[in-house]
Coordinates of C-alpha atoms and ligand atoms in Angstrom, one line a residue:
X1 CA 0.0 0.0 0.0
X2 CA 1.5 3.4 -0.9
X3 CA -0.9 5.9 1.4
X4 CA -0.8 9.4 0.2
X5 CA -3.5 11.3 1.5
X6 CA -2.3 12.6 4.9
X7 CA -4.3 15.1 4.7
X8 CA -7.7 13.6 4.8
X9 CA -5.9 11.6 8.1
X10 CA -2.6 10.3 9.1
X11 CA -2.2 6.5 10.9
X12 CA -2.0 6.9 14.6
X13 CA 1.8 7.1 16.1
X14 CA 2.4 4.2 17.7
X15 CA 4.0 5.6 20.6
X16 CA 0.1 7.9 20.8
X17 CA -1.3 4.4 20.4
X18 CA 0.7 2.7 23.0
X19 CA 0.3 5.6 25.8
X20 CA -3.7 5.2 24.6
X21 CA -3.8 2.2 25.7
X22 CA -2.0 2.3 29.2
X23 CA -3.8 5.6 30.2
X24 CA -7.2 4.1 29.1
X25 CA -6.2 0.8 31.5
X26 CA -4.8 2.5 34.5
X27 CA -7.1 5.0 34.6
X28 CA -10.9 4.3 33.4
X29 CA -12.2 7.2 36.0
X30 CA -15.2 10.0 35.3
X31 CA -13.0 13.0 35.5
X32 CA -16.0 14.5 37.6
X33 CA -16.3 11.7 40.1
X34 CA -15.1 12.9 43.1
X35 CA -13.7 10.1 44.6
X36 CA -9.6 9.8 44.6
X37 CA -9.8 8.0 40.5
X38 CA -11.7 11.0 39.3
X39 CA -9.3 14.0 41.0
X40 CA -6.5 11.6 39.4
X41 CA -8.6 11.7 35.9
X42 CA -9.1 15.2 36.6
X43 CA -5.5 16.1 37.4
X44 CA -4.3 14.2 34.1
X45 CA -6.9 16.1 32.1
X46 CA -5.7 19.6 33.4
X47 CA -1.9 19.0 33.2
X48 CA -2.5 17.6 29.6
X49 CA -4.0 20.8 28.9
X50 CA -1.2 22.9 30.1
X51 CA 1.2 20.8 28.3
X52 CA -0.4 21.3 25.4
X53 CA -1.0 24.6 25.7
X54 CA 3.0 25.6 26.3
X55 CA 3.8 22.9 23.3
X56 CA 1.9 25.0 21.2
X57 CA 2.7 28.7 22.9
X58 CA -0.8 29.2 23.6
X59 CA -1.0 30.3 26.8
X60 CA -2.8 33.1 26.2
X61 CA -6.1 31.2 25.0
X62 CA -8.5 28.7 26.8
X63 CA -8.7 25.5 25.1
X64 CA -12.2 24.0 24.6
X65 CA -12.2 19.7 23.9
X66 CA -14.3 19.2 21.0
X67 CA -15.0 15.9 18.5
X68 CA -12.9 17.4 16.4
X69 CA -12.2 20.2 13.8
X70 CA -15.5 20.3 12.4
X71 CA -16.9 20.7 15.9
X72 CA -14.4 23.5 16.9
X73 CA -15.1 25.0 13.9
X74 CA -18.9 24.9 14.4
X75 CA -18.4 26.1 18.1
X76 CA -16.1 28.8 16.9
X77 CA -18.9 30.2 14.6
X78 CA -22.2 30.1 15.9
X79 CA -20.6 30.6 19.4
X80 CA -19.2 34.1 18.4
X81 CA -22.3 34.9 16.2
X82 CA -24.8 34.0 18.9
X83 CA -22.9 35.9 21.4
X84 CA -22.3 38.6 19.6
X85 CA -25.4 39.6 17.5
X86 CA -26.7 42.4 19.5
X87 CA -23.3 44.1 18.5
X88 CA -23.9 43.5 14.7
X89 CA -24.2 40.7 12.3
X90 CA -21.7 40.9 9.6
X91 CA -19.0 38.2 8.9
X92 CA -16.3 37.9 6.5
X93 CA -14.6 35.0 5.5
X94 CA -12.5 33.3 2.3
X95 CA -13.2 31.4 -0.4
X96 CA -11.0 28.8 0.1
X97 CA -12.6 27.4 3.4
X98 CA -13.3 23.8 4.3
X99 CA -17.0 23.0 4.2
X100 CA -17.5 22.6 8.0
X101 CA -17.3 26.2 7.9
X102 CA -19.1 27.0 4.6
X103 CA -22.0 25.3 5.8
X104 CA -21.8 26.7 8.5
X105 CA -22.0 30.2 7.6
X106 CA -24.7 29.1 4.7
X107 CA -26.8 28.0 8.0
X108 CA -26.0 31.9 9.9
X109 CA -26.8 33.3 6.5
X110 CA -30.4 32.1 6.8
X111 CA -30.4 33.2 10.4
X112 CA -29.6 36.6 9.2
X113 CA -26.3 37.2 9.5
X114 CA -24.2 38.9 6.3
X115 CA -21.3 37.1 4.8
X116 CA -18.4 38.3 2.6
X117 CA -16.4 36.5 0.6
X118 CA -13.1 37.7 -0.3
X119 CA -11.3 38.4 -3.2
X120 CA -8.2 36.9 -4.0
X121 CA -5.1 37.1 -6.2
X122 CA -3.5 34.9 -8.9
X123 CA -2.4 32.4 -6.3
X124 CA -5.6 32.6 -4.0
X125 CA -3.9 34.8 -0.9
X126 CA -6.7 37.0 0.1
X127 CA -6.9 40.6 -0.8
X128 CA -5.7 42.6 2.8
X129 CA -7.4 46.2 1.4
X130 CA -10.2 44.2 0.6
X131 CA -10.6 42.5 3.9
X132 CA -9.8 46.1 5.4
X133 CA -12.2 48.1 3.0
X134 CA -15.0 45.4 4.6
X135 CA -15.0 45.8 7.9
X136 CA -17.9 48.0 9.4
X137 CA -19.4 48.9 12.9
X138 CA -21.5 45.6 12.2
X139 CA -18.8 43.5 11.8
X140 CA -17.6 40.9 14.5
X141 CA -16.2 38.1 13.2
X142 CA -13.1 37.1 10.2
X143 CA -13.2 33.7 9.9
X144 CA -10.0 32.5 7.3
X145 CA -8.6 29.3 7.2
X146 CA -4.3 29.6 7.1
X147 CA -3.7 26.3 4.9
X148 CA -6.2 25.0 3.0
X149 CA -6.7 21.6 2.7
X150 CA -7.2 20.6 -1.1
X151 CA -4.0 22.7 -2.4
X152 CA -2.1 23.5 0.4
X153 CA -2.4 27.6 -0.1
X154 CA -1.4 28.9 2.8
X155 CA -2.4 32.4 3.9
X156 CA -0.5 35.1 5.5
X157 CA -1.6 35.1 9.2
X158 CA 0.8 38.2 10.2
X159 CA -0.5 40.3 7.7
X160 CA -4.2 39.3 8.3
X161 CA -3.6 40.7 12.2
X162 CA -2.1 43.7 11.4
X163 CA -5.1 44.6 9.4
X164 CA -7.4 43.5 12.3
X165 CA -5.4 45.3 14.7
X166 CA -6.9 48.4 13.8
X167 CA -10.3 46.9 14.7
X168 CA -10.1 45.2 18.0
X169 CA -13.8 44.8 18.5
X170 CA -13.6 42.1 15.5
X171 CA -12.3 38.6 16.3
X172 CA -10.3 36.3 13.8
X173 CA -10.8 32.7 14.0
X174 CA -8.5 30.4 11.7
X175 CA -9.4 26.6 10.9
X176 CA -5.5 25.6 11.6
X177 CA -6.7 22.1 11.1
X178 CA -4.0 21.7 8.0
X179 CA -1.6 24.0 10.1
X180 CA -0.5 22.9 13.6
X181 CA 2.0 20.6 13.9
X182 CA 2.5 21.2 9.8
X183 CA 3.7 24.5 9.6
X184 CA 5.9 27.3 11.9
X185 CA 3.6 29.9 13.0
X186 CA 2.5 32.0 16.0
X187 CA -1.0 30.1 16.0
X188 CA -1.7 32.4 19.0
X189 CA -2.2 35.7 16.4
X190 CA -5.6 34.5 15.8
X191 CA -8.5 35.0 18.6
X192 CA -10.1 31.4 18.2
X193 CA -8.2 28.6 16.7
X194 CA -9.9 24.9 15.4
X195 CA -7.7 21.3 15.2
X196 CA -8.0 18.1 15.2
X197 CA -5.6 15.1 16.1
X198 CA -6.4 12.7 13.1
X199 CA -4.3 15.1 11.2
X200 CA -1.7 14.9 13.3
X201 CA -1.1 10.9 13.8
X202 CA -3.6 11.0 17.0
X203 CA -6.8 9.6 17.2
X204 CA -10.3 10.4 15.2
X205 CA -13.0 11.8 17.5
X206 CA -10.7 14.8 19.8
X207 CA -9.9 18.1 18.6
X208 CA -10.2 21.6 20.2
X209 CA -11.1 24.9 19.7
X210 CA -8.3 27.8 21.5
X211 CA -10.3 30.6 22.8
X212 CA -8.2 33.6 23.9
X213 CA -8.9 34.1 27.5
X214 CA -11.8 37.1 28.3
X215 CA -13.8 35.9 24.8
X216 CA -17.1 34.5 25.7
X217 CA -19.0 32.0 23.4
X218 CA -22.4 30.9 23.6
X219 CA -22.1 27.2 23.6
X220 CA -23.8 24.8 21.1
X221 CA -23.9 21.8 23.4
X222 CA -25.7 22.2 26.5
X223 CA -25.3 19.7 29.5
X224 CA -23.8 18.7 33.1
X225 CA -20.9 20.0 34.5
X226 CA -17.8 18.9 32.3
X227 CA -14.5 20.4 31.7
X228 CA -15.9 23.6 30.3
X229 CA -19.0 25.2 30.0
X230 CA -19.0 25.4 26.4
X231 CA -19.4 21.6 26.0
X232 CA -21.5 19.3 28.1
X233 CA -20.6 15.6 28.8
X234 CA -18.4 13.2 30.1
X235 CA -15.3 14.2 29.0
X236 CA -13.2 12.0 26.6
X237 CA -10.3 11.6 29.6
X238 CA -8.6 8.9 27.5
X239 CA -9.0 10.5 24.2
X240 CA -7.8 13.8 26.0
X241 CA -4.7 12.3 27.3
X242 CA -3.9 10.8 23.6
X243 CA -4.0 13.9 22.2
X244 CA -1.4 15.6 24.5
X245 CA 0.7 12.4 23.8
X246 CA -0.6 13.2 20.0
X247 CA 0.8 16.8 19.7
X248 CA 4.4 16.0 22.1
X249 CA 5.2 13.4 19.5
X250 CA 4.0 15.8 16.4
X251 CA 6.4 18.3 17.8
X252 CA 9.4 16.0 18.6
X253 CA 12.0 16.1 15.6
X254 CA 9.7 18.5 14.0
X255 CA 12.6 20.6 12.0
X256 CA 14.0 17.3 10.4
X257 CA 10.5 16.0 9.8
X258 CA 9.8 19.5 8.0
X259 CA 13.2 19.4 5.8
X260 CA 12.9 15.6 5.3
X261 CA 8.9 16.3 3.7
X262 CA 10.5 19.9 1.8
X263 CA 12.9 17.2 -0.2
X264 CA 9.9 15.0 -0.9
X265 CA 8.1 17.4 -2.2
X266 CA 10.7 19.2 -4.3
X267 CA 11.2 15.4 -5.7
X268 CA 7.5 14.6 -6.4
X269 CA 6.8 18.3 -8.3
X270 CA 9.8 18.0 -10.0
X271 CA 9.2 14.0 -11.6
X272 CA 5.7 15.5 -12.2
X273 CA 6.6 18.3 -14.2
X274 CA 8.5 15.9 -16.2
X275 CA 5.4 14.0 -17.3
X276 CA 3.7 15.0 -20.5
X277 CA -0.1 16.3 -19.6
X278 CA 0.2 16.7 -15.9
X279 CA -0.5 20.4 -14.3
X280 CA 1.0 21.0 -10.8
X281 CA -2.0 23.3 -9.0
X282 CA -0.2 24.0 -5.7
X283 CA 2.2 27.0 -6.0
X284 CA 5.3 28.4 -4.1
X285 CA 2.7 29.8 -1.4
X286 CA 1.7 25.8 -0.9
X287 CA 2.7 23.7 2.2
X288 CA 5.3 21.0 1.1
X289 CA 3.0 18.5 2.5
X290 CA 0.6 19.0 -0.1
X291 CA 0.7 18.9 -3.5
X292 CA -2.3 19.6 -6.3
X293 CA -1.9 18.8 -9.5
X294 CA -4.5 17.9 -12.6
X295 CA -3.4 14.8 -15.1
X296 CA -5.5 16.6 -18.1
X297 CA -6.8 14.0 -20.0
X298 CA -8.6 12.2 -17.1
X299 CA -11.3 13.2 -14.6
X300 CA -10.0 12.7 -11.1
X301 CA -12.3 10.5 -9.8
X302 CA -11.2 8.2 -12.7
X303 CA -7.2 8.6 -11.9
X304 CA -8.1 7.6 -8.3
X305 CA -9.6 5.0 -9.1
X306 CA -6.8 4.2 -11.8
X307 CA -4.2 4.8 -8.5
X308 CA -6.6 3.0 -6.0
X309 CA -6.7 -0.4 -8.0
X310 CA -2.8 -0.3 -8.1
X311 CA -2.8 0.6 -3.9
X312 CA -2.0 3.9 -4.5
X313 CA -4.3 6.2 -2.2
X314 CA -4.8 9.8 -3.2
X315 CA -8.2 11.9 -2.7
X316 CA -9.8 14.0 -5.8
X317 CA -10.6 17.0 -3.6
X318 CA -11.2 17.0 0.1
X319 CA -12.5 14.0 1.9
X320 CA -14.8 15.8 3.1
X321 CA -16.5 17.6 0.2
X322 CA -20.0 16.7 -0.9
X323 CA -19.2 17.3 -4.7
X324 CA -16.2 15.2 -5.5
X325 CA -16.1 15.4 -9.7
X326 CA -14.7 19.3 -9.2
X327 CA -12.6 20.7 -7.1
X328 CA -13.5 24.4 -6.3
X329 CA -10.8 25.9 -4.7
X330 CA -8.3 24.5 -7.9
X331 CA -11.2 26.1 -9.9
X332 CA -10.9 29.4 -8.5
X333 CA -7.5 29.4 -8.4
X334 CA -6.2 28.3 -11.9
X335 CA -9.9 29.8 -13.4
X336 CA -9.3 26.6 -15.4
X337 CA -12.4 24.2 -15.9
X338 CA -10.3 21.5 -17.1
X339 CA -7.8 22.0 -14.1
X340 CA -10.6 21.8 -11.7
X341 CA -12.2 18.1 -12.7
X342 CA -8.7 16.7 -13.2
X343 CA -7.1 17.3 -10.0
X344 CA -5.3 15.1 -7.5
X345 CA -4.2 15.9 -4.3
X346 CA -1.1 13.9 -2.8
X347 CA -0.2 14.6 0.8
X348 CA 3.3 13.8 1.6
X349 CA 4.4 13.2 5.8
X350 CA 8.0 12.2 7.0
X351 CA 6.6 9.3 6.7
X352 CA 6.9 8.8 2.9
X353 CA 9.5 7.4 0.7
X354 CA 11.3 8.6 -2.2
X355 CA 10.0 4.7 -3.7
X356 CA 6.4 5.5 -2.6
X357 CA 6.9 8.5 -5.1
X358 CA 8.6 6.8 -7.7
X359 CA 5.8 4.5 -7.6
X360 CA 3.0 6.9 -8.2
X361 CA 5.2 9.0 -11.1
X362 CA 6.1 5.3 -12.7
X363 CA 1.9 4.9 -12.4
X364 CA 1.3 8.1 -13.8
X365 CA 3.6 7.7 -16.3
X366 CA 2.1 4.5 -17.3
X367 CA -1.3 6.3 -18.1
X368 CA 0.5 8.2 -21.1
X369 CA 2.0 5.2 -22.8
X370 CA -1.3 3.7 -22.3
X371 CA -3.3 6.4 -23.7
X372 CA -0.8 7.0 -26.4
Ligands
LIG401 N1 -10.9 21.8 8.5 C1 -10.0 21.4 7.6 C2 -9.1 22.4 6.9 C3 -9.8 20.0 7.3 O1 -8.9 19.6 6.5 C4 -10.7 19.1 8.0 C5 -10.6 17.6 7.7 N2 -10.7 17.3 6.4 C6 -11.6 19.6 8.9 C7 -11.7 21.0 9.1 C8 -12.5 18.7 9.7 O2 -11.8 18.0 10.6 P1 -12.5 16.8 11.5 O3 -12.4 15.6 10.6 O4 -11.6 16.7 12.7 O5 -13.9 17.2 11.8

């Protein structure tokens, strides 16, 4: 098997896996029981969260369990817009979102609220005067993703919060879900910050939203007493404890995992750009552990398939998008039709081999011969 679609989700770390296992069996406790399991449970669950916290420099923000991305995502949206609408109702976003927060925006829109879409340039980064020129009174929320997950486009966080600077009654939440433990950044320049752990070799099912401390949500799941207020329920102590393990190993070695997946990828674009009919979508602004690119004469659901039946796993657009045959974001940013119903997405980890790639550019290469 040649698995190259860590993007849609990574295998889970065997040392994650391992630590799963003996927290799960030494400690089984309700983190709110009060007898002397649960305060262990309970101590576990709030040093976790302060490692996790430091690992990641976010001291500054509360950190809020959720299922995962699309959760946080979810919470981070309605919970602003709820809590916020008395103060106005406008949100702005970017086209190039995942479509837990589409959809979710498509469901404010019909409760009222006012979204904007911005503008981009020719390799999809936002426009900043745009984004600037938008903002009113009624504005309270800027909702970008930094790294998209279909071509990797990566957008400049820095520059977004300088230009929200000048508004600090307007919050900026990021989907970092293709971001931390990926990239270098200061995650902590964005208000409210959404992740999950399957991308990250932890376990499907735990993710978390960062709240900067002093920002109130109104919370989408009601309930008992739990670890926060925002999210009723027993909390996942097990799953909680994996994904403190999850982002400690993510971080470990993370300089030579970065330069080790930079080679791969200068590798893979360069044999593809060797191989008659083949496009590469993702840019220079692109993270190396993603790259786009469109095989022209063949519909990508077709050239998965082609790659699947020789156990060579890629994804058409995101795993996670209702219409697979095109893939939006390659369609608005190449404007090209043809681009957008032939592309591939390849995700590349330190995991990968230079003979995985070889493998999928001797496949590829097979389809010209065939076809010629
Ligand atoms: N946002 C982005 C950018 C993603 O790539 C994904 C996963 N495909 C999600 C959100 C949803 O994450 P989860 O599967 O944890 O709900």
């Amino acid at each position: 098997m040649i698995y190259l679609d860590y993007s849609a989700t990574t295998p889970v770390d065997k040392l994650v896996l391992e630590d799963y296992i003996d927290f799960s069996r030494s400690n089984f406790a309700n983190s709110n029981s009060l007898h002397k399991l649960g305060k262990e449970a309970l101590i576990d669950l709030t040093n976790t969260t302060k490692n996790i916290k430091e690992k990641l420099n976010l001291l500054t923000h509360e950190l809020i369990y959720t299922s995962g991305a699309t959760e946080a995502n979810n919470l981070a949206l309605k919970g602003v817009a709820y809590k916020n609408r008395s103060k106005g109702n406008h949100i702005i976003t970017s086209p190039f979102e995942h479509s837990s927060i589409t959809t979710t925006l498509n469901y404010l829109a019909k409760q009222g609220f006012i979204i904007d879409v911005l503008d981009f340039d020719d390799y999809g980064r936002i426009d900043l005067e745009e984004l600037d020129s938008l903002i009113t009174d009624e504005t309270i929320l800027v909702s970008i993703g930094i790294v998209n997950s279909e071509v990797g486009l990566s957008q400049d966080l820095n520059a977004i919060r300088s230009v929200l600077n000048n508004y600090p009654n307007v919050l900026l939440h990021s989907d970092m879900t293709q971001a931390i433990g990926k990239i270098e950044l200061d995650f902590s320049l964005a208000d409210l910050i959404s992740f999950s752990a399957h991308k990250l070799y932890g376990f499907k099912g735990i993710g978390g939203l960062f709240v900067r401390k002093g920002i109130k949500l109104t919370p989408i799941i009601h309930g008992g007493k739990s670890v926060s207020q925002y999210r009723g329920g027993t909390p996942p102590t097990n799953l909680i404890h994996s994904l403190g393990k999850t982002i400690e190993v993510a971080l470990t070695d993370f300089e030579k995992k970065l330069n080790k997946i930079k080679e791969l990828n200068l590798y893979l674009v360069s044999q593809l750009q060797r191989i008659d009919n083949i496009v590469v979508n993702s840019s220079q602004y692109s993270i190396d552990q993603i790259v786009n690119f469109s095989y022209l004469p063949l519909a990508s659901n077709k050239l998965q398939k082609y790659l699947s039946d020789k156990n060579i796993y890629v994804s058409t657009t995101t795993a996670c998008s209702s219409d697979k045959s095109i893939s939006k974001v390659v369609k608005e940013i190449t404007g090209s039709y043809e681009q957008a119903t032939t592309s591939i997405r390849v995700s590349l980890s330190h995991l990968t081999t230079k003979d995985e790639i070889d493998l999928l550019t001797f496949a590829l290469r097979g389809l010209n011969s065939e076809n010629s």
